[in-house]
Coordinates of C-alpha atoms and ligand atoms in Angstrom, one line a residue:
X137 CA 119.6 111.8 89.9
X138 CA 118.1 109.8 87.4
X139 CA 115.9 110.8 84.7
X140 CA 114.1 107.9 82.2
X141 CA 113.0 110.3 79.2
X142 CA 109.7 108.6 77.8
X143 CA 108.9 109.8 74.0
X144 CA 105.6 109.8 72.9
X145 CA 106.3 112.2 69.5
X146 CA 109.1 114.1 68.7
X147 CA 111.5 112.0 70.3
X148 CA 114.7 113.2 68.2
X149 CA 113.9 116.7 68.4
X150 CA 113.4 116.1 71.9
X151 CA 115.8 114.6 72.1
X152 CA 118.3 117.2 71.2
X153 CA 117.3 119.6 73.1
X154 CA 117.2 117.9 76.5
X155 CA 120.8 116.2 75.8
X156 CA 122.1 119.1 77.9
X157 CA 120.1 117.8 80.4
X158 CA 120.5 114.6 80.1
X159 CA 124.1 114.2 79.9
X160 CA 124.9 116.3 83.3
X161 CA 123.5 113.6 85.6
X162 CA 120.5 111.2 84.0
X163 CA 120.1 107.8 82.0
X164 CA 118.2 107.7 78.8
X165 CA 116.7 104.4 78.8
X166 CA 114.6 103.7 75.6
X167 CA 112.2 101.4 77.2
X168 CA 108.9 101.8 76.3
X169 CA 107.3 101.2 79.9
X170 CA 107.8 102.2 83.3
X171 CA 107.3 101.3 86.5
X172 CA 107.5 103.4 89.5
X173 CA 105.6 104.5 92.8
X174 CA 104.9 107.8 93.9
X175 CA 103.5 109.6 97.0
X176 CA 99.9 110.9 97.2
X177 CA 99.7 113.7 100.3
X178 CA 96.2 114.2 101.9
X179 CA 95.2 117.6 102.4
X180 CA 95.5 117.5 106.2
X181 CA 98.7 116.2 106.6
X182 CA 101.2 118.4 108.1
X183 CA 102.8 118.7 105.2
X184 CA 100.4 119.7 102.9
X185 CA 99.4 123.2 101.8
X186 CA 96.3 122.6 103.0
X187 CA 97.2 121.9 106.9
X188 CA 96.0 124.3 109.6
X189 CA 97.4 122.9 112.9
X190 CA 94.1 124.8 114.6
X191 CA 91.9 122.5 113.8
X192 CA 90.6 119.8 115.8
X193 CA 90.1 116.5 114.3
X194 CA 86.3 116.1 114.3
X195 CA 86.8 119.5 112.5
X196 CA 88.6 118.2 109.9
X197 CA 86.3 114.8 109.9
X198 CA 83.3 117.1 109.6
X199 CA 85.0 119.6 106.9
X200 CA 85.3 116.0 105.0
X201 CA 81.7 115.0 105.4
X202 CA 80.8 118.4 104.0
X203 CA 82.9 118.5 100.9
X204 CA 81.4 115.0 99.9
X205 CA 78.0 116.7 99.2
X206 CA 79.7 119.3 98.1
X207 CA 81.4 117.5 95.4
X208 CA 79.1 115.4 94.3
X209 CA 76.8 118.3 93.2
X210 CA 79.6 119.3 91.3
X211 CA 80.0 115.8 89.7
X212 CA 76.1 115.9 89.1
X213 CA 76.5 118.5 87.2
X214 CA 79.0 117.0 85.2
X215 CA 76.8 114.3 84.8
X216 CA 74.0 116.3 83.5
X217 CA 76.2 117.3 80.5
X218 CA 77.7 120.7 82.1
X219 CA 80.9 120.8 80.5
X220 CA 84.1 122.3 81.6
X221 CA 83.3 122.4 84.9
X222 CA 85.3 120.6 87.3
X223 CA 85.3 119.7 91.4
X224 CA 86.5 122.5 93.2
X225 CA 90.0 122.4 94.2
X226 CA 89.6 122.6 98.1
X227 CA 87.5 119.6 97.3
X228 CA 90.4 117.2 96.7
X229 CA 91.7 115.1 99.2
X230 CA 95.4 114.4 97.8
X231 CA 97.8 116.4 96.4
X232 CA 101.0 115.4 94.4
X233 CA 104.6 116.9 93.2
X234 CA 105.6 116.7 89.6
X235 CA 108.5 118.6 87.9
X236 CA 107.5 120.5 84.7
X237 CA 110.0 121.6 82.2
X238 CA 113.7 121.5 81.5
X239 CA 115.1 121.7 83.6
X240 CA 112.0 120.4 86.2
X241 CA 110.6 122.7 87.6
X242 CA 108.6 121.6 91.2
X243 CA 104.7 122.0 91.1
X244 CA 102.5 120.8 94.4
X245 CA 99.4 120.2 92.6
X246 CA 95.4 119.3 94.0
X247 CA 95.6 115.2 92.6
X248 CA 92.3 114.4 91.6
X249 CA 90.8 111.5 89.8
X250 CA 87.3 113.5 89.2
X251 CA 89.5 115.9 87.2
X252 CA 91.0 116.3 83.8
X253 CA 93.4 118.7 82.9
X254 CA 97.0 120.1 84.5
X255 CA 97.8 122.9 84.7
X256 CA 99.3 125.5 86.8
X257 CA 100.1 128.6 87.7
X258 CA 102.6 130.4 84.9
X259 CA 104.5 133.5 84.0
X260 CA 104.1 136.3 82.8
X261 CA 101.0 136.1 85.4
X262 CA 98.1 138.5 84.0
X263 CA 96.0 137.4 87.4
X264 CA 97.6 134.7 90.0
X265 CA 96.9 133.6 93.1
X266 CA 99.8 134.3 95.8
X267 CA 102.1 131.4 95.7
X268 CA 104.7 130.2 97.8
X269 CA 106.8 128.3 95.3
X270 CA 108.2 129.5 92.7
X271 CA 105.5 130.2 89.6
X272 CA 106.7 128.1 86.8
X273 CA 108.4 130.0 83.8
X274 CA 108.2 128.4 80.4
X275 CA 111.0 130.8 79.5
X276 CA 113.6 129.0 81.0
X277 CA 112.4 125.6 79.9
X278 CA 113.7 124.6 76.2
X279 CA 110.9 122.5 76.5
X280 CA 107.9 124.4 77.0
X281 CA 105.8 124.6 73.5
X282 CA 102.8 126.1 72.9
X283 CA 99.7 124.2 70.5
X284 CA 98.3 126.1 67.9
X285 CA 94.0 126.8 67.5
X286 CA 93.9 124.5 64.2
X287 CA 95.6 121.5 66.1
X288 CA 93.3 118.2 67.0
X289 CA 94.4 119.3 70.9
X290 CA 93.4 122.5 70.8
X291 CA 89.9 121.3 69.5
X292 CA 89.6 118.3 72.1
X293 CA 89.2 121.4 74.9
X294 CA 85.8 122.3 75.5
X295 CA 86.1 126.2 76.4
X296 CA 88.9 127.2 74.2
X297 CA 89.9 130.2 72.7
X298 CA 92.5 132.0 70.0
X299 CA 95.4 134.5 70.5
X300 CA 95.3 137.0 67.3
X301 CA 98.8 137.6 66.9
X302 CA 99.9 134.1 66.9
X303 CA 97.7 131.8 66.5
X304 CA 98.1 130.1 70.1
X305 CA 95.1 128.0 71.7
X306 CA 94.5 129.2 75.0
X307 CA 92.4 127.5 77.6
X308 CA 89.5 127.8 80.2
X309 CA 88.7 126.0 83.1
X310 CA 86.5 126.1 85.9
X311 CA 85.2 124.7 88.9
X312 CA 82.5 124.6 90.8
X313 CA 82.7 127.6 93.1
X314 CA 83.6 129.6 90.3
X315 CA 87.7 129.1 90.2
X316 CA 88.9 129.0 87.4
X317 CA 92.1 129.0 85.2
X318 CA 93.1 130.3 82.0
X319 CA 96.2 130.5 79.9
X320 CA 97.7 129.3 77.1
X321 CA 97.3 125.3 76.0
X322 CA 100.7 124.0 76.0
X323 CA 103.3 120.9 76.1
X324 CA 105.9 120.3 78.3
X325 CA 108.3 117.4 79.7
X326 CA 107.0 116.1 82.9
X327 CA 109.0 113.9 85.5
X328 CA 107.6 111.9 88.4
X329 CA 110.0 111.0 91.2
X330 CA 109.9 107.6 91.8
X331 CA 110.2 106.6 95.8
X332 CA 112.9 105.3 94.7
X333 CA 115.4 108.2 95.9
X334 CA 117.1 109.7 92.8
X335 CA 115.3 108.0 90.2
X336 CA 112.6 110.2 88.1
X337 CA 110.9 109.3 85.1
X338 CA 110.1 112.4 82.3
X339 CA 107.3 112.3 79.7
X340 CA 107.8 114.3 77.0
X341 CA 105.0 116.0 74.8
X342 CA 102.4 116.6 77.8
X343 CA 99.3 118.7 77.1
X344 CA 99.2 121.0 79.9
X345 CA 97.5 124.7 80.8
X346 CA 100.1 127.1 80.9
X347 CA 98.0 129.2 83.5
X348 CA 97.9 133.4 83.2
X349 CA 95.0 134.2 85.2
X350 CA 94.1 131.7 88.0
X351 CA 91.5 133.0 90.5
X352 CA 89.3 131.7 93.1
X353 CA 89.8 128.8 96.1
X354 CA 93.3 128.1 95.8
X355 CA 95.7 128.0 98.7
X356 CA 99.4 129.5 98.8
X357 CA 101.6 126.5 99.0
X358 CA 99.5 125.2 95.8
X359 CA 100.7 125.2 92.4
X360 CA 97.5 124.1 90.2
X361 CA 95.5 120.8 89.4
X362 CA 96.8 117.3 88.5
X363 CA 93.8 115.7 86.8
X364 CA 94.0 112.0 87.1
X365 CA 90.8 111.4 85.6
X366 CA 89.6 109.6 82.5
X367 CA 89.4 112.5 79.9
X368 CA 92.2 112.7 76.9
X369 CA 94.5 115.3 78.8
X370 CA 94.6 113.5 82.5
X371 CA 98.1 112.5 83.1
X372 CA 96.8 109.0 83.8
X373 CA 95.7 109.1 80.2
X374 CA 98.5 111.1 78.7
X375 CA 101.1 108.3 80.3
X376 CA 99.2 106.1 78.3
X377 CA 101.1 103.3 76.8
X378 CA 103.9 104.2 78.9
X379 CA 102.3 102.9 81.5
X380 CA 100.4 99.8 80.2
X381 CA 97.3 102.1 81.2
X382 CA 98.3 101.2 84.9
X383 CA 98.3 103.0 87.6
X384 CA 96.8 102.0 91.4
X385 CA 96.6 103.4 95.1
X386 CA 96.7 102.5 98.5
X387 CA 94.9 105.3 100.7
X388 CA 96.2 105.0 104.5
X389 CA 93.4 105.2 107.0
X390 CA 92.1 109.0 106.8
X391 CA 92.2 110.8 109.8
X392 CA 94.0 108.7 112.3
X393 CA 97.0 108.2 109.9
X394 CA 97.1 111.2 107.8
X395 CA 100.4 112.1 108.8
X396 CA 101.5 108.7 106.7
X397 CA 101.7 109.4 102.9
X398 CA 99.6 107.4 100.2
X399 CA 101.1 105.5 97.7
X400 CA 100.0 105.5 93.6
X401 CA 102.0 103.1 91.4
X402 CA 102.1 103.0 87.5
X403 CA 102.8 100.8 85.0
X404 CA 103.9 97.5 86.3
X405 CA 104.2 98.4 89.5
X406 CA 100.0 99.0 89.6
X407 CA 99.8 95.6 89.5
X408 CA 97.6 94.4 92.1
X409 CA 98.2 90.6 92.5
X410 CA 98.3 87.4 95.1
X411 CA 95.7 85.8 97.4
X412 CA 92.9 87.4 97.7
X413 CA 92.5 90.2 94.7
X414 CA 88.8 90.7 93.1
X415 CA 88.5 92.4 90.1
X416 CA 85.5 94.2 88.6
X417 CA 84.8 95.6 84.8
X418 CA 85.5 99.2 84.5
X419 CA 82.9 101.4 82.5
X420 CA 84.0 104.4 80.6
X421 CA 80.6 106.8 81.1
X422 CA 79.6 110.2 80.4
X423 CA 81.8 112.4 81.2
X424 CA 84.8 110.4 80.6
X425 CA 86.3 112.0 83.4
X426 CA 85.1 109.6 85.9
X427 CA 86.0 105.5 86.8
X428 CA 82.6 103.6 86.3
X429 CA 82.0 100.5 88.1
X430 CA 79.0 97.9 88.1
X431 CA 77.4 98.0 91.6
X432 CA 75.1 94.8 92.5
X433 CA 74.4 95.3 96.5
X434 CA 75.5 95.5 100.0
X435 CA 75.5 92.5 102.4
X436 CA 75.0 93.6 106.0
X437 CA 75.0 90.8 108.9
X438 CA 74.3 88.0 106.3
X439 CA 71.3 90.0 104.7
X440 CA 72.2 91.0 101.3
X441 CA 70.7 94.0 100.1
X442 CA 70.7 94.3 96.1
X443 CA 71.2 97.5 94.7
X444 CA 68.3 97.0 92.1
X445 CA 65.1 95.4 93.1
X446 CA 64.3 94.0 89.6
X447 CA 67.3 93.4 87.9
X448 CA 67.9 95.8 84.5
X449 CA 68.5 93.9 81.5
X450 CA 71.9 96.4 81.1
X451 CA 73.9 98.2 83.1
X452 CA 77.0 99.7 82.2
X453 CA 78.5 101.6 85.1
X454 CA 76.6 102.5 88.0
X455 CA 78.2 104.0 90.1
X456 CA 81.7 106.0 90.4
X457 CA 84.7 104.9 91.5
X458 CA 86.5 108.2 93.4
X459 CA 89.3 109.0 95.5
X460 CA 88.3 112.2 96.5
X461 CA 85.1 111.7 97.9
X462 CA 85.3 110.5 101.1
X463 CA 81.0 109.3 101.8
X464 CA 79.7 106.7 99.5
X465 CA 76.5 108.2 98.2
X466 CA 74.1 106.4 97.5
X467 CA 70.5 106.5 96.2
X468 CA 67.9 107.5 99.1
X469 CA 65.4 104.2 98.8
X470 CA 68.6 102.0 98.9
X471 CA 70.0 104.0 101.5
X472 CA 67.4 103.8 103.6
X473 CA 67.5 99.7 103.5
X474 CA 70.9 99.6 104.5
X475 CA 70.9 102.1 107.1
X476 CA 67.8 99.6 108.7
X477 CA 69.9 96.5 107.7
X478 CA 73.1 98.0 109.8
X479 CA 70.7 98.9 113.1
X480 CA 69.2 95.4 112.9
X481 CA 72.6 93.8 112.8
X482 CA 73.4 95.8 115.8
X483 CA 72.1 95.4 119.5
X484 CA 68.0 96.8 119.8
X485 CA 69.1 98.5 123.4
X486 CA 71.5 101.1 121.8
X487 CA 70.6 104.4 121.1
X488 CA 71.0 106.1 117.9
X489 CA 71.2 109.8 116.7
X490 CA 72.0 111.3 113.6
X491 CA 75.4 114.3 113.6
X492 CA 74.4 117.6 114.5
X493 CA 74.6 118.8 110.5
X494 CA 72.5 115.5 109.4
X495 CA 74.8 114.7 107.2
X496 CA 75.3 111.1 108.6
X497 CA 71.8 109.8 110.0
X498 CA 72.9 106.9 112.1
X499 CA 75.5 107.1 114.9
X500 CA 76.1 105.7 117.8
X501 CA 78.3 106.7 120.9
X502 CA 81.4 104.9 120.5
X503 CA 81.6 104.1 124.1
X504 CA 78.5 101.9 124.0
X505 CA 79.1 99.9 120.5
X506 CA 81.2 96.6 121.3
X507 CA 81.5 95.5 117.4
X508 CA 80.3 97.1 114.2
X509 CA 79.8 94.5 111.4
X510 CA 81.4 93.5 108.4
X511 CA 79.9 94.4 105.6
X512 CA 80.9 93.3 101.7
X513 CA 80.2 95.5 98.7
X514 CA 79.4 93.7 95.3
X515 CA 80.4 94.6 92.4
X516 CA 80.1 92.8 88.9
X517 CA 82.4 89.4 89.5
X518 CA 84.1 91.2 92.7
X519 CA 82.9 90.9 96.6
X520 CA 84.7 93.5 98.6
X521 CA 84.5 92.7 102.7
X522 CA 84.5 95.8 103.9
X523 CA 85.9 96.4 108.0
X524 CA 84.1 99.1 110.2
X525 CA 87.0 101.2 109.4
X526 CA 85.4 101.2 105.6
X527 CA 81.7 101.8 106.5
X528 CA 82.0 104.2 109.9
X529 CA 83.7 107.2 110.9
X530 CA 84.2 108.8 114.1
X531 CA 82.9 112.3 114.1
X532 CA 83.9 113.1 117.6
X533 CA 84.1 111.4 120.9
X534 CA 80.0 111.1 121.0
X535 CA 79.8 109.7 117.1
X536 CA 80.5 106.5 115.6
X537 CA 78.5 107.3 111.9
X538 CA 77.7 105.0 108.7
X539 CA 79.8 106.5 106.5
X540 CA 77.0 106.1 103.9
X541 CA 74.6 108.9 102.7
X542 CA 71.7 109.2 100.5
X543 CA 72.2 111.5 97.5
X544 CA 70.1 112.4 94.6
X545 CA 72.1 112.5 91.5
X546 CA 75.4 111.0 91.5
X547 CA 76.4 107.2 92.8
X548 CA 79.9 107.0 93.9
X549 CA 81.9 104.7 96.0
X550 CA 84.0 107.0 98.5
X551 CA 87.4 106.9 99.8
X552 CA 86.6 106.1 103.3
X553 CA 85.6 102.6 101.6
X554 CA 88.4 102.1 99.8
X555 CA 90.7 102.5 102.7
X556 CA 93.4 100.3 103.3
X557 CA 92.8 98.3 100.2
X558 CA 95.0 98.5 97.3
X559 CA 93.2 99.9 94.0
X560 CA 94.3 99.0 91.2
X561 CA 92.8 100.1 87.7
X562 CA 93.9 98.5 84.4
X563 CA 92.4 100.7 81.7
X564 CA 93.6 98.6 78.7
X565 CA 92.0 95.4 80.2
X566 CA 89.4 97.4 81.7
X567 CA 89.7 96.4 85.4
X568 CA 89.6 97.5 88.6
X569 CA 91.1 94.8 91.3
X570 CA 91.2 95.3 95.1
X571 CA 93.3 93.8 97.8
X572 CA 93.0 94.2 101.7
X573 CA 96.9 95.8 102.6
X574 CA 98.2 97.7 105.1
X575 CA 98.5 100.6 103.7
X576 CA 100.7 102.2 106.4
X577 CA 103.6 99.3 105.5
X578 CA 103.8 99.6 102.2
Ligands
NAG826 C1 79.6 121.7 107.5 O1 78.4 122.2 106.9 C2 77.5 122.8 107.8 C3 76.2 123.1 107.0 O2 76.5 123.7 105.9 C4 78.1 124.0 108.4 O3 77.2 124.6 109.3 C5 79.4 123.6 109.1 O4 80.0 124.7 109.7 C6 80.3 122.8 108.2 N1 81.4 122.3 109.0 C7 82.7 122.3 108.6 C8 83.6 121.8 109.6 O5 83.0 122.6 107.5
NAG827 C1 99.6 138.3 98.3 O1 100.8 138.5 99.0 C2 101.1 139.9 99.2 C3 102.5 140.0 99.8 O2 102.7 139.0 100.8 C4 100.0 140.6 99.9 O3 100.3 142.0 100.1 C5 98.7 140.4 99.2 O4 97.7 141.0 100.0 C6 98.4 138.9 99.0 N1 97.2 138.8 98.1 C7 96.2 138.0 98.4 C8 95.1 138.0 97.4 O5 96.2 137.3 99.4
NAG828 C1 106.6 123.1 68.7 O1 105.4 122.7 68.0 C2 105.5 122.9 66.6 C3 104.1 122.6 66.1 O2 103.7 121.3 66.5 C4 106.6 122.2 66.0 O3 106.7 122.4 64.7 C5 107.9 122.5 66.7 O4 109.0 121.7 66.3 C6 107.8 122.4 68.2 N1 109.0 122.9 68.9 C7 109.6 122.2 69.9 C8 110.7 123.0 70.5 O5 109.3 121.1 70.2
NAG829 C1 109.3 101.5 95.8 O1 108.2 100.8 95.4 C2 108.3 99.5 95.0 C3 107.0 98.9 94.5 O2 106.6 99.6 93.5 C4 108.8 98.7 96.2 O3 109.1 97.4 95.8 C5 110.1 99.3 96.7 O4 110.4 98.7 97.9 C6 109.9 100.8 97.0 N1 111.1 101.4 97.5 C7 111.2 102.3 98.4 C8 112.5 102.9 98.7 O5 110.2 102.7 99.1
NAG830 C1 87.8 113.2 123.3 O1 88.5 112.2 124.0 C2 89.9 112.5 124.1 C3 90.5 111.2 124.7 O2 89.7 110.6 125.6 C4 90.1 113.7 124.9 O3 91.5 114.0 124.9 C5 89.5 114.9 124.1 O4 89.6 116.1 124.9 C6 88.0 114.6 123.9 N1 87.5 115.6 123.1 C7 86.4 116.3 123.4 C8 86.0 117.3 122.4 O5 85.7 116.1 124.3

């Protein structure tokens, strides 16, 4: 195996310390960026901790319809200036695997872009939740650290507390449903395999939660939280530089090809390039967790609908940008015109209903619906066609649903819509490009 050690700080004391490491089996390389690709699992693929083989797939398509609302309550309360509060866990879609420590030690972690911090389950455990793996031990890393109360990190963490003895900052966080973590606030080495078999790349210096007590909706085979949001201690942000601020994804079509893994690519590899790419500005917003994009409209059948009636002097992110959501939400009166734009682009004989939970209000019965259109999504400066495969899900063998809902409270454009494109955000330029690929091929 190969291991390209990134430095942020510390780099000769680092340095030292992980030359035992390093000189068994990995190359140093001094460069200041990477590139590499990694796998993003969805929850109900077989091989995620997540799976139960019992379920039937309108189930699973349903259990995904529900924990859109559910997390965007979550995210309105974010919005709403609740801090330290984060998405529930089983509301994720994807997890990941990094290493953490020297040597790595594997953690299956809830990868989630409307969440901050890392952290995971560690020993001694005061309070964890059963685990399969392993429950990472910072005694046998020679780079575990811990940050002390006075230090600029320990003050960026909203719910933050102080042991007596030593001075150490230890952390809380919490979601939703009342999970939570807490533990000491801590730095540690973290490697990424690339897909690239052998080939991992380690960051050194990463703020992490070293978790003691861990409670609530967690399952076995789960380690703790990746947060690839926005906030100072995502990894996304923490790779920083390294990076380029890069990173970008392409999300295989949910549900009929879950099995297939997701792809995320950082640094130059998150380029998203060639015929075809649209970009949009990207909006840092309150909280800085989240991806903030400028929404204009939808066009349905020809008839564009615009997403403000009279057009606001300034607008600065509109509307969230998330991959764990899998409905875009979307404001009830704006809703409601392009839920009557998609019927009148369809055939007046067919019937309609809405699902049995009216979560989704139009469907129709797949067996009687020759073509759904193509609608396009505008953004600032970007127009993204969107195939039925975007817009509708199947719910079950009666259902063919918009995949659209009205909300009140949060905006965000969904996963189900981002489907199949590759997403690509640039966080120094401040970008976010799309381009239709086959996600399945890459
Ligand atoms: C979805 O939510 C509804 C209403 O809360 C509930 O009755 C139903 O059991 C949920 N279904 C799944 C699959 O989670
Ligand atoms: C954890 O696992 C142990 C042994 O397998 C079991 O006895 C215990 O009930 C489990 N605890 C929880 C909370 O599931
Ligand atoms: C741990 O952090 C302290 C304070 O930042 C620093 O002085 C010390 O060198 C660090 N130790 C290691 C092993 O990195
Ligand atoms: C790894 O990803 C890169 C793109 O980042 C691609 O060019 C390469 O073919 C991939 N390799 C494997 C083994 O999948
Ligand atoms: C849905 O249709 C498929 C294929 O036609 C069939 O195998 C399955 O049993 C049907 N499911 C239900 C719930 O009727």
């Amino acid at each position: 195996m190969k291991t390209y050690l990134l430095s942020n700080t510390h780099f000769l004391t680092n340095l030292i310390i992980q030359l035992l490491y390093i000189l068994s089996l990995v190359m140093l390389v001094r460069s200041k960026s990477v590139s590499f690709t990694t796998t993003l699992i969805h929850r109900d693929s077989p091989t995620s901790p997540f799976y139960d083989p019992s379920l039937t797939l309108s189930w699973r398509v349903v259990a995904a319809m529900n924990r859109s609302f559910d997390r965007a309550r979550v995210f309105s309360s974010m919005r709403s200036g609740v801090t330290n509060i984060f998405p529930n866990p089983q509301l994720a879609n994807y997890l990941m695997k990094i290493s953490i420590g020297t040597p790595p030690q594997d953690i299956i972690g809830v990868a989630d872009t409307g969440s901050d911090i890392i952290w995971t389950q560690c020993e001694p455990c005061s309070y964890c939740f059963n685990q399969t793996r392993p429950v990472y031990k910072p005694r046998v890393s020679s780079t575990y650290n811990t940050t002390t109360c006075g230090s600029t990190t320990c003050m960026s963490v909203p719910v933050r507390s102080c042991t007596t003895n030593d001075n150490t900052c230890l952390y809380v966080v919490q979601y939703g449903d009342f999970s939570y973590s807490s533990g000491e606030l801590a730095t540690e080495t973290v490697t990424l395999d690339s897909n690239v078999t052998g080939i991992s790349f380690a960051f050194t210096n990463v703020v992490f939660g070293c978790g003691h007590r861990n409670a609530g909706m967690f399952t076995e085979d789960q380690s703790g939280i990746i947060g690839l949001g926005g906030g100072p201690f995502s990894l996304i942000t923490q790779m920083g530089s390294s990076i380029n601020g890069k990173f970008s994804y392409c999300l295989v079509q949910m549900f009929s090809h879950v099995e297939r893994s997701s792809k995320m690519y950082f640094g130059d590899a998150a380029t998203v390039s060639g015929d075809g790419v649209v970009s949009t500005p990207l909006f840092s917003g309150n909280p800085g967790t989240f991806y903030y994009l400028n929404f204009e409209g939808i066009t349905v059948g020809g008839q564009r609908i615009d997403f403000y009636t009279t057009k606001p002097t300034l607008v600065e992110g509109n509307i969230i940008i998330d991959s764990g959501t899998s409905l875009t939400l979307l404001p009830e009166s704006f809703y409601n015109r392009v839920q009557s734009a998609v019927r009148r682009s369809m055939p007046d004989i067919l019937p309609v209903h809405s699902d049995p939970q009216n979560n989704l209000r139009l469907c129709y019965n797949p067996l009687e619906v020759k073509d759904l259109p193509v609608m396009v999504a505008h953004f600032n400066g970007a127009d993204l066609e969107l195939d039925p495969i975007n817009t509708f899900v199947q719910l079950s063998n009666d259902s063919i649903c918009l995949a659209f809902a009205p909300v009140d409270g949060v905006v965000i454009f969904g996963n189900l819509a981002q489907m199949n494109f590759l997403v690509g955000y640039d966080l120094y330029k401040k970008t976010v490009s799309f381009k239709r690929t086959d996600c399945v091929k890459l």
